[in-house]
CSV table of C-alpha atoms in Angstrom, one decimal:
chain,number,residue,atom,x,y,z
E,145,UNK,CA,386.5,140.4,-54.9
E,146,UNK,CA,385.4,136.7,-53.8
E,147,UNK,CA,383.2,134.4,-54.2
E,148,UNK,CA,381.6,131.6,-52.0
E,149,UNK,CA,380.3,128.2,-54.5
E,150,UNK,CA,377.8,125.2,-53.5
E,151,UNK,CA,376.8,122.3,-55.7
E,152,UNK,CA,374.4,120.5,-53.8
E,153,UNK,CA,373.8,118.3,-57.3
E,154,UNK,CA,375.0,117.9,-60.3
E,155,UNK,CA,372.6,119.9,-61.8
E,156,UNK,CA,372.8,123.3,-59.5
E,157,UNK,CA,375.3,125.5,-58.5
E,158,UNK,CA,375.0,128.4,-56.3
E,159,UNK,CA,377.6,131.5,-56.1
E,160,UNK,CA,377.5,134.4,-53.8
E,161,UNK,CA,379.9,136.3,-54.2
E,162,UNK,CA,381.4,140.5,-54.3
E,163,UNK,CA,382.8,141.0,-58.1
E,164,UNK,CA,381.8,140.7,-61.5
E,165,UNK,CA,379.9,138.8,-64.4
E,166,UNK,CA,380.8,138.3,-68.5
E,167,UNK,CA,378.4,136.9,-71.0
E,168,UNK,CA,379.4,136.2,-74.4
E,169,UNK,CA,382.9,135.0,-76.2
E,170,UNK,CA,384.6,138.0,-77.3
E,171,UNK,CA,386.7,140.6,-75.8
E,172,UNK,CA,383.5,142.7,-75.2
E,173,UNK,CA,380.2,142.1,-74.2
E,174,UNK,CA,376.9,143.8,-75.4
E,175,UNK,CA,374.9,142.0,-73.0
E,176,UNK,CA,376.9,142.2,-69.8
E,177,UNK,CA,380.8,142.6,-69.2
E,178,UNK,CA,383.6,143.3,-66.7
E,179,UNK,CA,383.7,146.8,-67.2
E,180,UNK,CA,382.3,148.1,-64.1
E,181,UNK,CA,382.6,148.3,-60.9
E,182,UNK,CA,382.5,145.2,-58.4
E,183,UNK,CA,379.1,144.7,-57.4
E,184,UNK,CA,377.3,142.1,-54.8
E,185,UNK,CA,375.4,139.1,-56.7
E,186,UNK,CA,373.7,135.7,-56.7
E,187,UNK,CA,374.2,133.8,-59.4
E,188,UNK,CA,372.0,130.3,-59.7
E,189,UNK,CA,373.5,128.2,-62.4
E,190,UNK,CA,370.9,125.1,-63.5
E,191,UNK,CA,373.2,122.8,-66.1
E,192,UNK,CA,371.1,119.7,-67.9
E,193,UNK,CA,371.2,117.6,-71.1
E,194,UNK,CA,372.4,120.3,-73.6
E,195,UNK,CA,371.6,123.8,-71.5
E,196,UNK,CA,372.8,125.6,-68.9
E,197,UNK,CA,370.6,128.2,-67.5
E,198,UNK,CA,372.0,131.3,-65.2
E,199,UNK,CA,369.8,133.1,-63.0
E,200,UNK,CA,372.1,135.7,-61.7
E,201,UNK,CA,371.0,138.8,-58.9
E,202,UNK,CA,372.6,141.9,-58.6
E,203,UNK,CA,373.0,144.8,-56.1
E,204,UNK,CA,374.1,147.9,-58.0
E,205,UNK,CA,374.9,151.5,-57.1
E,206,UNK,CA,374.2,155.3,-59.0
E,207,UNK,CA,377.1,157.0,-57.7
E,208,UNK,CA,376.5,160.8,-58.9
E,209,UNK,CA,375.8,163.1,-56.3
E,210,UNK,CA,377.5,161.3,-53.1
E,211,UNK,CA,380.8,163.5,-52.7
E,212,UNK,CA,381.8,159.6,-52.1
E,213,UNK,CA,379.7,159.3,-49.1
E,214,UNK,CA,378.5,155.6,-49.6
E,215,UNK,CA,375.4,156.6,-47.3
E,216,UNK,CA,374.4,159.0,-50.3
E,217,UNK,CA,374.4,156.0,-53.1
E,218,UNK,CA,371.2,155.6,-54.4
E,219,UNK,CA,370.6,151.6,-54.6
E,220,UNK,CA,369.1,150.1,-57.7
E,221,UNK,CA,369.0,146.2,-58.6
E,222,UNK,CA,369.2,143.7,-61.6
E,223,UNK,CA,367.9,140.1,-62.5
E,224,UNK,CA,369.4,138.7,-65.5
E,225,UNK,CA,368.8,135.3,-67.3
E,226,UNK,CA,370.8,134.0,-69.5
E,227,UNK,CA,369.7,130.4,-70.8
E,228,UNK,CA,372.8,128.6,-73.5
E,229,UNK,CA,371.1,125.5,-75.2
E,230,UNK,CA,374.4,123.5,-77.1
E,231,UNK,CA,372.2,123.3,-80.7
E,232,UNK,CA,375.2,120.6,-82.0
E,233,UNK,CA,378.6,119.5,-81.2
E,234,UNK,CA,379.6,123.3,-83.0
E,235,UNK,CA,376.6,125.5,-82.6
E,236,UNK,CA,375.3,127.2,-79.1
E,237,UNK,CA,372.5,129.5,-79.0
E,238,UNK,CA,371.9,131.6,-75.6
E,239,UNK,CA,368.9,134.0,-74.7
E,240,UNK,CA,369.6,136.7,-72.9
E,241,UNK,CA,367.2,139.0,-70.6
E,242,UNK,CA,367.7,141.4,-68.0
E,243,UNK,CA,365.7,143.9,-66.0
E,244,UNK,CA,366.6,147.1,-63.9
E,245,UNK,CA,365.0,148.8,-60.9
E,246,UNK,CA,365.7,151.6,-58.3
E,247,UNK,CA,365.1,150.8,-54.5
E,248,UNK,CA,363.2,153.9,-53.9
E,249,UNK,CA,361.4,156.5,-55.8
E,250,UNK,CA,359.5,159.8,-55.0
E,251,UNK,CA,356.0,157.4,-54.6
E,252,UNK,CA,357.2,154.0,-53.5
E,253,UNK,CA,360.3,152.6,-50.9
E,254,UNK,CA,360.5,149.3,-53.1
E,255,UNK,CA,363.9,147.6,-52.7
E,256,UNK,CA,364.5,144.0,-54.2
E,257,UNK,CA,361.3,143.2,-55.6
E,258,UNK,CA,360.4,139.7,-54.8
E,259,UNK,CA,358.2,139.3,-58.1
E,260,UNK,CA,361.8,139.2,-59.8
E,261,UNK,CA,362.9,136.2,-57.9
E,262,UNK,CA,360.6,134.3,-60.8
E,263,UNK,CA,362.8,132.1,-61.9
E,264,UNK,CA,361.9,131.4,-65.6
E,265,UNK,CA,363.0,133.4,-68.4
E,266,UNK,CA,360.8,136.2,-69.8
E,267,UNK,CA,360.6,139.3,-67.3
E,268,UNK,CA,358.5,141.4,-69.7
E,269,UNK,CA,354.8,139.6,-68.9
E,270,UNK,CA,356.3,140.1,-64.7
E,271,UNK,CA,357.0,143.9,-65.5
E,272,UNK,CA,353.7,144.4,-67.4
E,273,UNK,CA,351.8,142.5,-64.4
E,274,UNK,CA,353.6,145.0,-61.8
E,275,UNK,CA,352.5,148.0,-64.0
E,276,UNK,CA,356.2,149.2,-64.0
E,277,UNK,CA,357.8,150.9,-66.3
E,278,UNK,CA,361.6,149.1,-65.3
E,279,UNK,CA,364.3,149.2,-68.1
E,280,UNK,CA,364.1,145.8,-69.8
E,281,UNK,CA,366.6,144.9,-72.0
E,282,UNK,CA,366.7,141.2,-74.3
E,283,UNK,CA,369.3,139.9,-76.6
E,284,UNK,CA,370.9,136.8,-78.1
E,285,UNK,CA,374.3,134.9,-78.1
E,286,UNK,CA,375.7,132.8,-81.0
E,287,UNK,CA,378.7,130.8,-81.6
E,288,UNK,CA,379.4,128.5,-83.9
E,289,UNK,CA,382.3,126.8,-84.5
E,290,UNK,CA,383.5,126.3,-88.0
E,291,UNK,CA,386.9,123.8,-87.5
E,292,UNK,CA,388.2,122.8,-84.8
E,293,UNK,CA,390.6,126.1,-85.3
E,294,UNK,CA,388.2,128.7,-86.7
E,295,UNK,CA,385.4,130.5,-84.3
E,296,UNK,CA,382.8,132.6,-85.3
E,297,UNK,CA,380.3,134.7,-82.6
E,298,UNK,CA,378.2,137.4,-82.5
E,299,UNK,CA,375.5,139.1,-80.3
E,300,UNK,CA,372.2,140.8,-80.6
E,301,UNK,CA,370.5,143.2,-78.3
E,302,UNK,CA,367.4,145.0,-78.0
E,303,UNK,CA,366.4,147.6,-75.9
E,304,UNK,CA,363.6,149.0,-77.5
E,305,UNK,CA,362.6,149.0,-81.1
E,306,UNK,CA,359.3,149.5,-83.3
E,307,UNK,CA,359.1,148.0,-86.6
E,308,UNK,CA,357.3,149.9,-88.8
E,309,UNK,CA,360.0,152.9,-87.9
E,310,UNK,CA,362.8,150.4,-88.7
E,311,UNK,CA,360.9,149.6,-91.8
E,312,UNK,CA,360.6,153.0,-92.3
E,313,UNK,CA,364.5,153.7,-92.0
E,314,UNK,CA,363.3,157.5,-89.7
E,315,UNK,CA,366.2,156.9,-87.4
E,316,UNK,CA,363.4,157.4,-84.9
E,317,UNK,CA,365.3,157.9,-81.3
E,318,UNK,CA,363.4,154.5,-79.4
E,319,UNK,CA,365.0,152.3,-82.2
E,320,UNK,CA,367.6,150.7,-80.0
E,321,UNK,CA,370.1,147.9,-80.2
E,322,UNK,CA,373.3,146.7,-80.1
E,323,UNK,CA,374.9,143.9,-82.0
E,324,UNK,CA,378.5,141.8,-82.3
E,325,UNK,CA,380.1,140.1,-84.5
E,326,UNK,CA,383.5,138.5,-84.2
E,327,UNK,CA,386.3,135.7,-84.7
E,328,UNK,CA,389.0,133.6,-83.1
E,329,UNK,CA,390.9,132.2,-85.7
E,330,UNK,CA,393.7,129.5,-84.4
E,331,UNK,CA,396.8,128.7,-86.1
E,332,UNK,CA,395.6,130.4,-89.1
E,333,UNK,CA,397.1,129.4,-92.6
E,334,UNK,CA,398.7,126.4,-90.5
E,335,UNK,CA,401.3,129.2,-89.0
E,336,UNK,CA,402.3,127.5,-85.9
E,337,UNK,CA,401.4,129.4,-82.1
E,338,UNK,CA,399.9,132.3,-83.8
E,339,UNK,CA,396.3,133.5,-82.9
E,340,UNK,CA,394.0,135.9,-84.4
E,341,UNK,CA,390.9,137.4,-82.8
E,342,UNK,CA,389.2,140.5,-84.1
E,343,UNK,CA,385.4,141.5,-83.6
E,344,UNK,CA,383.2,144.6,-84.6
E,345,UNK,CA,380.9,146.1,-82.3
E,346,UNK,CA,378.1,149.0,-82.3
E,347,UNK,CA,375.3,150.4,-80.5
E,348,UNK,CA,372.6,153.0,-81.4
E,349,UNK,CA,372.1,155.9,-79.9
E,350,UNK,CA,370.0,155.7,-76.3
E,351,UNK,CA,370.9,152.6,-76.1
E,352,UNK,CA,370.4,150.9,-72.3
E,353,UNK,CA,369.8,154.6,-71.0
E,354,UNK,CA,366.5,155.2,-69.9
E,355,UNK,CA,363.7,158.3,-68.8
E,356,UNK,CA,364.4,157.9,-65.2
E,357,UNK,CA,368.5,157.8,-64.9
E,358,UNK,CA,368.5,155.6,-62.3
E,359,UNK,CA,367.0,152.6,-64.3
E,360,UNK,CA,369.5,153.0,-66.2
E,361,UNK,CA,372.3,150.0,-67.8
E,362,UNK,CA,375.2,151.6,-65.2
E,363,UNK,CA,376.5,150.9,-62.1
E,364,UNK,CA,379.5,153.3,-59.9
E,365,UNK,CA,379.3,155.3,-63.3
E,366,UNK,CA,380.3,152.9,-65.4
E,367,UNK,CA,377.9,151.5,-68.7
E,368,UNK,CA,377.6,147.3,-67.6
E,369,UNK,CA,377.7,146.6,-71.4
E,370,UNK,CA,380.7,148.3,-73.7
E,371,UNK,CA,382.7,151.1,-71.7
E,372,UNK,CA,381.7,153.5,-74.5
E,373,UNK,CA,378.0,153.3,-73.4
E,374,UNK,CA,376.2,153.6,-76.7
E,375,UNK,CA,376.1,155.8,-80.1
E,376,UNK,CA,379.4,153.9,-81.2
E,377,UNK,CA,380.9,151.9,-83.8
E,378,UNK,CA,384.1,149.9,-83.0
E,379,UNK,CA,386.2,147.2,-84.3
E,380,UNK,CA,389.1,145.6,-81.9
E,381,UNK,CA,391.7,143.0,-83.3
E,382,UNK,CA,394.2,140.9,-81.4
E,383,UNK,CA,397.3,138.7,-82.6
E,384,UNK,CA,398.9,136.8,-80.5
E,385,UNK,CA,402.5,134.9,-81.0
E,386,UNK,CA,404.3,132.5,-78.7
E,387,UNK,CA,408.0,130.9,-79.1
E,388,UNK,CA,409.2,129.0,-76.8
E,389,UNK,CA,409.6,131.2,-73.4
E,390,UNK,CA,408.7,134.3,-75.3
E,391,UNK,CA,404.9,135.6,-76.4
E,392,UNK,CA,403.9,139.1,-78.7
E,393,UNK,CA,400.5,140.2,-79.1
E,394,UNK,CA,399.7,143.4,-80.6
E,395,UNK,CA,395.9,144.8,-79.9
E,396,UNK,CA,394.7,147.5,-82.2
E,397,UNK,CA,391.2,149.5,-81.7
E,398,UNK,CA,389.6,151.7,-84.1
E,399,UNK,CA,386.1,153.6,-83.2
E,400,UNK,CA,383.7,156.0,-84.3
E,401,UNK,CA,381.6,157.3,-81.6
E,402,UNK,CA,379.4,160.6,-80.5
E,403,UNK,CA,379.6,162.6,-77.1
E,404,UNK,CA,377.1,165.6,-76.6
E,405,UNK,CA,378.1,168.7,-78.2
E,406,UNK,CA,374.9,170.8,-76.1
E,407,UNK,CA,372.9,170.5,-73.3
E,408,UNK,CA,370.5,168.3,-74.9
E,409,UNK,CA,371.8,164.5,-75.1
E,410,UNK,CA,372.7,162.9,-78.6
E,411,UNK,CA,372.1,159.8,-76.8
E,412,UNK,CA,376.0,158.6,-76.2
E,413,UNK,CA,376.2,159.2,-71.9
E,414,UNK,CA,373.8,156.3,-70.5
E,415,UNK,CA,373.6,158.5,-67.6
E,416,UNK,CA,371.7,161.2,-69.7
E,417,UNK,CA,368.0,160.7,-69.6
E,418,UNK,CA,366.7,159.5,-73.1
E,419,UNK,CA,363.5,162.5,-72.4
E,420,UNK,CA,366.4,164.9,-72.7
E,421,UNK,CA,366.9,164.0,-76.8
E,422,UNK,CA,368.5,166.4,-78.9
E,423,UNK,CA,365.6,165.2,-81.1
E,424,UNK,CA,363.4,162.1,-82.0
E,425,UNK,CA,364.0,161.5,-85.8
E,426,UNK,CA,367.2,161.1,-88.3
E,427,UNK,CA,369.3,159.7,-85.3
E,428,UNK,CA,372.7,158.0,-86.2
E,429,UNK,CA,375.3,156.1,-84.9
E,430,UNK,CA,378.5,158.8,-84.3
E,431,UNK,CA,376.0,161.8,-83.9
E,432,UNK,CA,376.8,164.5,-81.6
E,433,UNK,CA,380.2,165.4,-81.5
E,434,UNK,CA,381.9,163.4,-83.8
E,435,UNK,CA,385.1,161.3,-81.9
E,436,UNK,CA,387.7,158.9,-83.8
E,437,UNK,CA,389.5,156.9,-81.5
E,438,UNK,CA,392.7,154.9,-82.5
E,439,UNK,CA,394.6,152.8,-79.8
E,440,UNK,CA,397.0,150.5,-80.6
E,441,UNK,CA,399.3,148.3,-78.2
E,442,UNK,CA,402.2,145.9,-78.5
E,443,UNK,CA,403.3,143.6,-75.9
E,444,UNK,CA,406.4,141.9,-75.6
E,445,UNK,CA,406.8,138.9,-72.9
E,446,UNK,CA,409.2,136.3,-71.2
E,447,UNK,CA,407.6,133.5,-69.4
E,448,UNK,CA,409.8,133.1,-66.0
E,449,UNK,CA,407.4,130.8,-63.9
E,450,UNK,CA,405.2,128.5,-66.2
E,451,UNK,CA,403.3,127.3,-63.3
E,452,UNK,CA,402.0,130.6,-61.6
E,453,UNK,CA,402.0,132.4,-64.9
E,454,UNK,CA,405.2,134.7,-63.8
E,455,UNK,CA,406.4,136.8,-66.5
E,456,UNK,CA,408.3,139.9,-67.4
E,457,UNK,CA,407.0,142.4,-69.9
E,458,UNK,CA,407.7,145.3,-71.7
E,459,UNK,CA,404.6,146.9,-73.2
E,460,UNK,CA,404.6,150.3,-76.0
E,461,UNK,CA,400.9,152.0,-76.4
């Protein structure tokens, strides 16, 4: 991975670079994350007054099929914005949007569709003018600040949704999102070096899948959001303590989450066509084949070489 940067003026900054992308302030991401593979990108950062707006361009790869043979890969690509306005000294607010397409289909050889070089935020009026039916997906990032030691954040996301069935409670299939909510809480009751983070995150089922597979929110078989894909409910907690040369942090994960128990797809595997539904009412989070997950790890360390980070470790999962 590697990355070449230009800032021609202070207000722009251009990468190009082989690797990967994070938005958000927690230890996952519901909008976009580190969990997949490395990927080829552009990434156009525009930073003025109290925003900072990133256009960012991605080259992504459906893996399934190939035996390996990277000649078999079937390209697809992404276009994300992502625009963070500083509200106050303690409150940002970011808007998120993101839109995927597949090189080539059985009608149409289209690559990287220059329409989607539109720089401004908002792809869904671009996508309806095209007549496409590409895998849109919006959301929202918050943090506020509470004290100067205590952090809250969260994120929204929507892939699709219709009111009047969320209104309706039906649990009709094509209501789908994904939300966080977390906090980093330093020095906590005045205890001295100790850190607290902890964060709950969930996504409904079908969640950034889509009817044709290859739209899909994925790339080398891996979901770009959380690594459980969707049809989840987690919570993840972190506590960290330093003294002196020595740190401890002890990370514990509990989750809830539904793999399909059939051929037909309970809407877990982002990599399962959403037209392949088990069914399109009374959908759940944790339906399907019911999975509880507990993971817990503690890490003991002993700084050796402040300045490069060097440490030994011993480490118990």
């Amino acid at each position: 991975s590697g990355y070449a940067s230009y800032t021609p003026h202070k207000y722009f900054n251009f990468r190009l670079g082989y690797g990967k992308n994070f938005f958000g302030d927690g230890y996952r991401s519901m909008l976009l994350s580190d969990n997949a593979y490395n990927y080829p990108y552009l990434c156009v950062t525009t930073s003025f007054w109290k925003v900072k707006y990133v256009n960012l361009f991605a080259m992504m790869d459906d893996i399934r099929g190939s035996n390996g043979n990277p000649s078999q890969f079937k390209r697809k690509y992404i276009s994300m914005h992502f625009l963070n306005w500083n509200i106050s000294r303690r409150v940002s607010l970011g808007i998120f949007e993101s839109i995927v397409w597949q090189a080539k289909d059985t009608l149409l050889n289209r690559q990287f569709d220059v329409n989607y070089l539109n720089p401004f935020i908002f792809y869904r009026p671009v996508e309806y003018s095209l007549g496409s039916s590409d895998n849109a997906l919006m959301g929202l990032n918050l943090k506020v600040k509470i004290t100067d030691n205590y952090l809250l954040y969260g994120q929204a996301l929507i892939d699709e949704f219709l009111l009047s069935q969320i209104k309706a409670d039906s649990g009709w299939w094509a209501n789908k999102y994904a939300f966080q909510i977390g906090a980093k809480l330093l020095e906590p009751l005045k205890i001295k070096n100790l850190q607290i983070q902890t964060e709950f995150n969930t996504a409904r089922p079908f969640t950034y899948s889509h009817g044709a597979t290859l739209q899909n929110y994925a790339h080398y078989n891996a979901p770009l959001a959380h690594p459980l894909g969707a049809n989840f409910k987690e919570s993840v907690t972190f506590i960290r303590f330093s003294l002196k040369k020595f740190q401890f942090e002890n990370q514990t994960n509990f989750s809830v989450y539904g793999t399909d128990s059939s051929a037909l797809s309970y809407g877990g595997n982002v990599y399962q066509s959403y037209n392949n539904r088990a069914q399109d009412y009374h959908n759940f989070t944790g339906q399907g084949l019911k999975n509880d997950l507990f993971f817990n790890k503690f890490t003991a360390s002993w700084v050796l070489v402040p300045e490069v980070n060097l440490r030994l470790f011993i480490s118990h999962t």
